[in-house]
Structure formats: C-alpha cells, structure tokens
Tab-separated table of C-alpha atoms in Angstrom:
chain	number	residue	atom	x	y	z
A	1	MET	CA	112.231	135.491	233.337
A	2	LYS	CA	111.510	137.399	230.108
A	3	ILE	CA	114.476	137.959	227.811
A	4	LEU	CA	114.818	139.824	224.527
A	5	PHE	CA	117.764	138.989	222.284
A	6	VAL	CA	118.804	141.758	219.887
A	7	ALA	CA	121.045	140.547	217.069
A	8	GLY	CA	121.886	141.052	213.416
A	9	LYS	CA	119.987	139.295	210.661
A	10	THR	CA	122.303	136.857	208.852
A	11	VAL	CA	122.003	135.077	205.505
A	12	VAL	CA	120.211	132.243	207.337
A	13	GLY	CA	118.080	134.581	209.456
A	14	ILE	CA	118.887	134.189	213.136
A	15	ALA	CA	122.524	133.197	213.696
A	16	PRO	CA	122.787	129.529	214.771
A	17	PHE	CA	124.651	130.368	218.000
A	18	VAL	CA	121.911	132.863	218.971
A	19	GLU	CA	119.204	130.302	218.263
A	20	SER	CA	121.106	127.676	220.258
A	21	GLN	CA	121.413	130.011	223.251
A	22	LYS	CA	117.722	130.827	222.980
A	23	GLN	CA	116.813	127.127	223.042
A	24	SER	CA	119.008	126.507	226.092
A	25	LEU	CA	117.177	129.264	227.970
A	26	LEU	CA	113.768	127.944	226.922
A	27	LEU	CA	114.705	124.565	228.409
A	28	HIS	CA	115.170	126.322	231.750
A	29	GLY	CA	111.734	127.936	231.611
A	30	CYS	CA	112.650	131.406	230.340
A	31	GLU	CA	110.531	133.320	227.854
A	32	VAL	CA	112.805	134.430	225.019
A	33	ASP	CA	112.044	136.649	222.031
A	34	VAL	CA	114.461	137.693	219.291
A	35	PHE	CA	114.576	141.046	217.502
A	36	LEU	CA	116.690	140.903	214.336
A	37	ILE	CA	118.210	144.076	212.911
A	38	THR	CA	118.859	144.366	209.187
A	39	ASN	CA	122.227	146.103	208.898
A	40	LYS	CA	121.686	147.830	205.566
A	41	THR	CA	118.071	148.844	206.110
A	42	LYS	CA	116.698	151.889	204.315
A	43	ASN	CA	114.644	152.750	207.384
A	44	PRO	CA	116.835	152.531	210.510
A	45	LEU	CA	114.565	154.880	212.461
A	46	GLY	CA	111.606	152.600	211.755
A	47	GLN	CA	113.517	149.592	213.081
A	48	LEU	CA	114.587	151.533	216.159
A	49	LEU	CA	111.016	152.577	216.937
A	50	LYS	CA	109.819	148.975	216.522
A	51	LEU	CA	112.518	147.835	218.926
A	52	ARG	CA	111.553	150.485	221.480
A	53	LYS	CA	107.868	149.562	221.197
A	54	LYS	CA	108.674	145.871	221.678
A	55	ILE	CA	110.825	146.476	224.767
A	56	ILE	CA	108.200	148.702	226.392
A	57	SER	CA	105.160	146.575	225.512
A	58	LYS	CA	106.619	143.239	226.642
A	59	GLN	CA	108.309	144.579	229.796
A	60	TYR	CA	111.354	142.327	229.519
A	61	ASP	CA	113.584	141.651	232.522
A	62	ILE	CA	116.726	141.678	230.363
A	63	VAL	CA	117.571	142.951	226.888
A	64	HIS	CA	120.609	140.995	225.688
A	65	SER	CA	122.509	142.334	222.668
A	66	HIS	CA	124.781	140.098	220.616
A	67	HIS	CA	127.544	142.418	219.290
A	68	VAL	CA	128.364	145.948	220.378
A	69	HIS	CA	126.577	147.541	217.402
A	70	TYR	CA	123.205	146.216	218.558
A	71	SER	CA	123.860	147.320	222.118
A	72	TYR	CA	123.971	150.882	220.819
A	73	TRP	CA	120.610	150.292	219.143
A	74	VAL	CA	119.216	149.252	222.507
A	75	LEU	CA	120.711	152.324	224.211
A	76	LEU	CA	119.026	154.549	221.634
A	77	THR	CA	115.600	153.205	222.626
A	78	PHE	CA	116.042	155.110	225.930
A	79	THR	CA	114.356	152.336	227.900
A	80	LYS	CA	115.144	151.437	231.517
A	81	THR	CA	115.318	147.653	231.071
A	82	LYS	CA	118.532	146.013	232.301
A	83	LYS	CA	121.004	145.611	229.466
A	84	VAL	CA	123.472	142.778	228.822
A	85	LEU	CA	126.031	142.830	226.015
A	86	SER	CA	127.756	139.812	224.495
A	87	PHE	CA	130.959	140.697	222.685
A	88	LEU	CA	131.414	138.340	219.738
A	89	GLY	CA	135.051	138.964	218.831
A	90	SER	CA	134.911	141.149	215.743
A	91	ASP	CA	133.785	144.056	217.930
A	92	LEU	CA	136.179	143.831	220.884
A	93	ASN	CA	139.081	142.450	218.805
A	94	GLY	CA	138.509	144.619	215.734
A	95	LYS	CA	138.402	143.568	212.088
A	96	PRO	CA	141.739	142.715	210.411
A	97	ASN	CA	142.952	143.285	206.866
A	98	LYS	CA	144.476	140.540	204.698
A	99	ASN	CA	147.771	140.884	206.563
A	100	GLY	CA	146.130	140.411	209.949
A	101	LYS	CA	146.477	144.077	210.950
A	102	THR	CA	143.493	145.902	212.440
A	103	THR	CA	141.618	148.079	209.934
A	104	ILE	CA	140.348	151.613	210.594
A	105	LYS	CA	136.851	150.164	211.009
A	106	GLY	CA	138.295	147.572	213.360
A	107	ARG	CA	139.909	150.251	215.510
A	108	PHE	CA	136.576	152.081	215.584
A	109	ASN	CA	134.834	148.906	216.783
A	110	LYS	CA	137.414	148.504	219.543
A	111	LEU	CA	136.852	152.117	220.618
A	112	ILE	CA	133.063	151.932	220.784
A	113	SER	CA	133.350	148.597	222.609
A	114	ARG	CA	135.125	150.403	225.438
A	115	LEU	CA	132.853	153.456	225.380
A	116	ILE	CA	129.666	151.445	225.892
A	117	LEU	CA	130.809	149.623	229.031
A	118	PRO	CA	129.463	152.169	231.570
A	119	PHE	CA	125.981	151.974	230.015
A	120	VAL	CA	125.301	148.218	230.235
A	121	GLN	CA	124.667	146.279	233.428
A	122	GLY	CA	126.246	143.011	232.331
A	123	VAL	CA	129.043	142.059	229.921
A	124	ILE	CA	129.694	138.619	228.422
A	125	VAL	CA	132.946	137.697	226.698
A	126	LYS	CA	133.655	134.365	225.037
A	127	SER	CA	137.155	133.709	226.380
A	128	GLU	CA	139.682	134.790	229.003
A	129	ARG	CA	141.704	136.320	226.175
A	130	MET	CA	138.800	138.656	225.441
A	131	LYS	CA	138.328	139.526	229.110
A	132	HIS	CA	141.885	140.867	229.211
A	133	LYS	CA	140.696	143.544	226.769
A	134	ILE	CA	137.998	144.757	229.173
A	135	PRO	CA	139.292	147.587	231.416
A	136	LEU	CA	139.737	146.422	235.010
A	137	PRO	CA	137.006	148.652	236.540
A	138	PHE	CA	134.382	146.705	234.524
A	139	HIS	CA	135.543	143.193	235.413
A	140	LYS	CA	133.022	142.901	238.261
A	141	LYS	CA	130.135	142.948	235.803
A	142	THR	CA	131.892	140.787	233.206
A	143	ILE	CA	131.617	137.005	232.853
A	144	VAL	CA	133.524	134.624	230.584
A	145	LEU	CA	130.868	132.455	228.979
A	146	PRO	CA	131.507	130.728	225.632
A	147	ASN	CA	128.606	129.619	223.495
A	148	GLY	CA	127.518	126.110	224.382
A	149	VAL	CA	127.218	123.091	222.099
A	150	ASP	CA	123.961	121.253	221.475
A	151	PHE	CA	125.111	117.716	222.267
A	152	ASP	CA	121.806	116.341	220.957
A	153	SER	CA	122.590	117.701	217.474
A	154	PHE	CA	126.380	117.403	217.359
A	155	PHE	CA	127.621	113.870	217.992
A	156	PRO	CA	129.767	111.321	216.108
A	157	MET	CA	128.074	109.839	213.038
A	158	ASP	CA	129.096	107.460	210.277
A	159	LEU	CA	131.339	109.228	207.757
A	160	THR	CA	130.134	107.238	204.748
A	161	ALA	CA	126.462	107.902	205.490
A	162	CYS	CA	127.089	111.623	206.023
A	163	ARG	CA	129.029	111.985	202.767
A	164	LYS	CA	126.288	110.169	200.917
A	165	LYS	CA	123.675	112.536	202.339
A	166	LEU	CA	125.713	115.565	201.199
A	167	ASN	CA	126.865	114.079	197.868
A	168	LEU	CA	130.520	114.327	198.887
A	169	PRO	CA	133.058	111.875	197.398
A	170	HIS	CA	133.799	108.986	199.725
A	171	GLU	CA	137.328	108.319	198.470
A	172	LYS	CA	138.764	111.827	198.997
A	173	LYS	CA	140.339	113.498	202.001
A	174	ILE	CA	137.837	116.214	202.930
A	175	ILE	CA	138.983	119.428	204.623
A	176	LEU	CA	136.027	121.339	206.059
A	177	PHE	CA	136.162	125.141	206.153
A	178	THR	CA	132.860	126.538	207.446
A	179	GLY	CA	133.633	130.266	207.491
A	180	ASN	CA	132.782	132.738	204.761
A	181	PRO	CA	135.694	132.410	202.277
A	182	THR	CA	135.301	136.092	201.314
A	183	ASP	CA	135.611	137.314	204.927
A	184	ILE	CA	139.193	138.567	205.265
A	185	ASN	CA	139.266	137.702	208.972
A	186	LYS	CA	138.619	134.021	208.188
A	187	ASN	CA	141.884	133.941	206.187
A	188	PHE	CA	140.688	131.303	203.715
A	189	HIS	CA	143.604	132.305	201.475
A	190	LEU	CA	145.997	130.512	203.837
A	191	LEU	CA	144.164	127.205	203.496
A	192	LYS	CA	143.655	127.521	199.745
A	193	THR	CA	147.302	128.317	198.968
A	194	THR	CA	148.523	125.537	201.260
A	195	VAL	CA	146.327	122.922	199.606
A	196	ASN	CA	147.340	124.189	196.163
A	197	LYS	CA	150.995	123.666	197.130
A	198	LEU	CA	150.271	120.055	198.043
A	199	ASN	CA	148.905	119.521	194.540
A	200	ASN	CA	147.159	116.326	195.647
A	201	PRO	CA	143.975	115.434	193.716
A	202	GLU	CA	142.891	113.235	196.621
A	203	ILE	CA	142.431	116.283	198.861
A	204	GLN	CA	139.284	118.392	198.578
A	205	ILE	CA	138.289	121.555	200.442
A	206	CYS	CA	134.604	121.724	201.360
A	207	THR	CA	133.247	125.275	201.880
A	208	PRO	CA	129.499	124.977	202.542
A	209	PHE	CA	128.948	128.609	203.632
A	210	PRO	CA	126.161	129.605	203.909
A	211	SER	CA	124.761	126.260	204.989
A	212	PRO	CA	121.467	125.503	206.738
A	213	PRO	CA	122.366	124.965	210.420
A	214	GLU	CA	120.666	121.568	210.470
A	215	LEU	CA	123.203	120.266	207.920
A	216	MET	CA	126.298	121.320	209.869
A	217	PRO	CA	126.530	118.111	211.982
A	218	PHE	CA	126.619	116.094	208.749
A	219	TYR	CA	129.337	118.285	207.228
A	220	ILE	CA	131.491	117.975	210.345
A	221	ASN	CA	131.085	114.194	210.445
A	222	SER	CA	131.908	114.013	206.729
A	223	ALA	CA	135.269	115.709	207.212
A	224	ASP	CA	138.693	114.212	207.761
A	225	VAL	CA	139.664	117.471	209.442
A	226	VAL	CA	138.031	120.800	210.331
A	227	VAL	CA	140.301	123.802	209.661
A	228	LEU	CA	140.070	127.283	211.158
A	229	THR	CA	142.577	129.872	209.899
A	230	SER	CA	141.121	133.102	211.323
A	231	PHE	CA	143.173	136.083	212.453
A	232	TYR	CA	140.767	136.749	215.360
A	233	GLU	CA	137.907	134.857	217.022
A	234	GLY	CA	136.083	134.988	220.324
A	235	SER	CA	135.135	131.371	220.991
A	236	PRO	CA	134.570	129.786	217.570
A	237	ASN	CA	131.550	127.495	217.601
A	238	ILE	CA	132.853	125.274	214.814
A	239	ILE	CA	135.739	124.116	217.018
A	240	LYS	CA	133.432	123.067	219.845
A	241	GLU	CA	131.033	121.403	217.415
A	242	ALA	CA	133.906	119.482	215.820
A	243	LEU	CA	135.056	118.381	219.273
A	244	ALA	CA	131.529	117.153	220.054
A	245	CYS	CA	131.657	115.082	216.842
A	246	ASN	CA	135.173	113.763	217.578
A	247	THR	CA	136.441	115.257	214.318
A	248	LYS	CA	140.107	116.271	213.947
A	249	ILE	CA	140.963	119.971	214.115
A	250	ILE	CA	143.677	122.306	212.861
A	251	SER	CA	143.378	125.920	214.007
A	252	THR	CA	145.248	129.147	214.425
A	253	ASP	CA	145.763	130.220	218.034
A	254	VAL	CA	142.653	132.378	218.412
A	255	GLY	CA	140.037	132.829	221.133
A	256	ASP	CA	139.776	129.825	223.433
A	257	VAL	CA	140.731	127.198	220.833
A	258	LYS	CA	144.013	126.180	222.483
A	259	GLU	CA	142.255	125.759	225.823
A	260	ASN	CA	139.441	123.682	224.327
A	261	ILE	CA	141.607	121.268	222.323
A	262	SER	CA	144.486	120.979	224.805
A	263	ASN	CA	143.527	117.457	225.960
A	264	THR	CA	142.253	116.238	222.602
A	265	ASN	CA	144.303	113.904	220.417
A	266	TYR	CA	144.822	114.463	216.677
A	267	SER	CA	144.042	118.191	216.964
A	268	PHE	CA	146.630	120.922	216.501
A	269	ILE	CA	147.357	124.631	216.803
A	270	ILE	CA	149.393	126.123	213.951
A	271	GLN	CA	151.780	128.867	215.013
A	272	ASP	CA	152.433	130.241	211.533
A	273	LYS	CA	151.915	129.450	207.866
A	274	ASN	CA	155.296	127.728	207.643
A	275	ASN	CA	154.211	124.716	209.675
A	276	PHE	CA	150.657	124.569	208.336
A	277	GLU	CA	151.488	122.386	205.335
A	278	GLU	CA	153.334	119.822	207.444
A	279	THR	CA	150.582	119.774	210.085
A	280	LEU	CA	147.889	119.323	207.438
A	281	ILE	CA	149.638	116.327	205.859
A	282	GLN	CA	150.268	114.785	209.266
A	283	THR	CA	146.667	115.245	210.419
A	284	LEU	CA	145.108	113.828	207.260
A	285	ASN	CA	147.148	110.645	207.738
A	286	LEU	CA	146.198	110.156	211.390
A	287	PRO	CA	143.312	107.942	212.613
A	288	LEU	CA	139.964	109.478	211.811
A	289	LYS	CA	138.363	110.222	215.207
A	290	THR	CA	139.465	112.111	218.323
A	291	ASN	CA	138.456	112.023	221.979
A	292	GLY	CA	137.164	115.592	221.843
A	293	ARG	CA	133.604	114.990	223.006
A	294	GLU	CA	134.575	113.748	226.446
A	295	ASN	CA	136.740	116.843	226.974
A	296	ILE	CA	134.018	119.477	226.466
A	297	LYS	CA	131.116	118.139	228.496
A	298	HIS	CA	131.268	121.353	230.518
A	299	LEU	CA	130.286	123.227	227.318
A	300	ASP	CA	126.964	121.411	226.928
A	301	SER	CA	124.463	124.140	225.989
A	302	LYS	CA	122.153	123.088	228.832
A	303	LYS	CA	124.897	123.830	231.390
A	304	ILE	CA	125.824	127.083	229.668
A	305	GLY	CA	122.149	128.095	229.716
A	306	LYS	CA	121.976	127.603	233.498
A	307	THR	CA	125.119	129.719	233.990
A	308	LEU	CA	123.638	132.455	231.795
A	309	ILE	CA	120.437	132.534	233.850
A	310	ASP	CA	122.473	132.843	237.049
A	311	PHE	CA	124.296	135.791	235.479
A	312	TYR	CA	120.990	137.430	234.513
A	313	LYS	CA	119.842	137.093	238.133
A	314	LYS	CA	123.041	138.766	239.298
A	315	VAL	CA	122.426	141.643	236.866
A	316	LEU	CA	118.845	142.050	238.094
A	317	ASN	CA	119.922	142.117	241.734
C-alpha cells in the first residue's frame, strides 16, 4: 500500500507524531512518503502544484492529511486519490484565547472542519470526546485512533543518568512542560504562576521546546512530574510518552487524558486552578515512578499502525 502524508512543516521539520506514525506503517510493509507544507510560504501555488504532481506521479492509494488545513490543500489538487483526514484537536476543537474561550480563528477552524467532511473518504479523531463533535451522518467513516507510542524509544530510564546527559540539576524537583510556552492553548501561565506562588527554590520548571525528538525520552525520565495545562487537546502524545516511562503526570481534563491515566497511580487530573497548587505539592512528594507503562500497552505504535492499515483498507473498499 502506497501512502502520502500531507502535514505542516514544524520547527523540527516533520512533527514527531507524524514521523512515528510513518515508521509504524513502514514496519507493516507500507510505502510512505511525506509532503510538508510551509504555512507562511511566499509561493503557495507553487507548493500546491508540487503536491498535485507528486500525487499524480506516484499514484498513491491513500493521501492522509494531518490537520484540516492540509486536507483543503489536497482537495485543491483535484486528484481522485482516496483522502483520509486526521483531526489534531486545534482544528476540530478550535483555538482558545488566554481565558480558554474560542477565538474567531478557532470558530473558523471548527466551521471548516465540518464543511470538509463530505469530501474525504475517511476521518480519524484522537479521542471519543472529539468524535462527539463529528455530525452523526459522518460517524460511519470516522474512527477513534490516538497516536501510538514507540515503546522502543520511551521506557523507564535512570533519572540521575538522564539529568546528567541533559545538564539538569540532580538535587532539584523538576517539572517538565514540553509544550510551546508562548502558545496560548498550552496555558503555560497557569503552571508558571502556581510555581511562583510556591516560592520554593528546590522546584524548577524545565521547558525544552523546541527539543530534538530523540532527546524527549531523556527529558521525561529526568522529570519528577510531567505537567499539561492545555485548554484543549486531542490525544496529547506527551501524556502517553510519560506513561510509557512511568513518570508522574498532572493534567487538565482534555482529550483522552483522563481515560489514559485512570488506572495509573501518582497521576492526577486537575479540575481547576484552585486545586493545582495542592496537587503539585502532593505529587512532587510522592514516590518517583508510576505503573503507567503496563496500562497503555494497547497504545504501542505497532498495534496502532496495524489498526490504521485496516482502516485504510476499509476506505479503499
């Protein structure tokens, strides 16, 4: 099976979750190419024509877009190849402002996410919560499929060795925040103000964004706790990666986080900012490792890859 991924170019090139999904398909014998779109290009028509030429020349079985914006790019190539769209969260959920309310751009994203549904043959959402936002007539061609975790890369490692590799202080309590601190949706302000209130010099926030993907397992294993404070998410990869490393987690109730950590010890959902401070103190003083890895074996990227291929076959038939 020949697959083309169409996705946005990030600060590290191909997004790690796209690369991971590509690798899982390669393991199952698929041929996978990736076409990256530069969002602020000065020559969008040139990119579009290159995409059209690539789709026609390679005769792909499936063109799989990651985010609604890139699905529209694929539609504009006017090619007959079967089209699959993965909603990532910021498209179907919309972008929030600093108060967590959906922006005008966010409402636009939500609108175009609905409008494109008749024109794609397969839809992938990352959580059941996202599927509820898909109109009922399109549920038959929609599958809930979170991104998988590469268990060969993300596994428990020695904290001291990982901190030494990253030049992080061994004696401090490290809180890992992997999102972009300037992205309003990631709500870094909540974590920063909470830690400032604690006024504890033994606590340090680590914000490695943008970090080379190959270093992320070391950052996670260096942390006392991984914190996610987003307003919206689809199925945040950092949570699943932290679970695979048995690292403690504190998260807002977004995407499928509650479902994924429900049977994991020393990991918590915060309901509002009022109980965040107390939860953070409590978690930092708990034993270091969780039992998360054993609870997410079903999210092994190899298994997710097989499910994705089965979905492609359904789309083709």
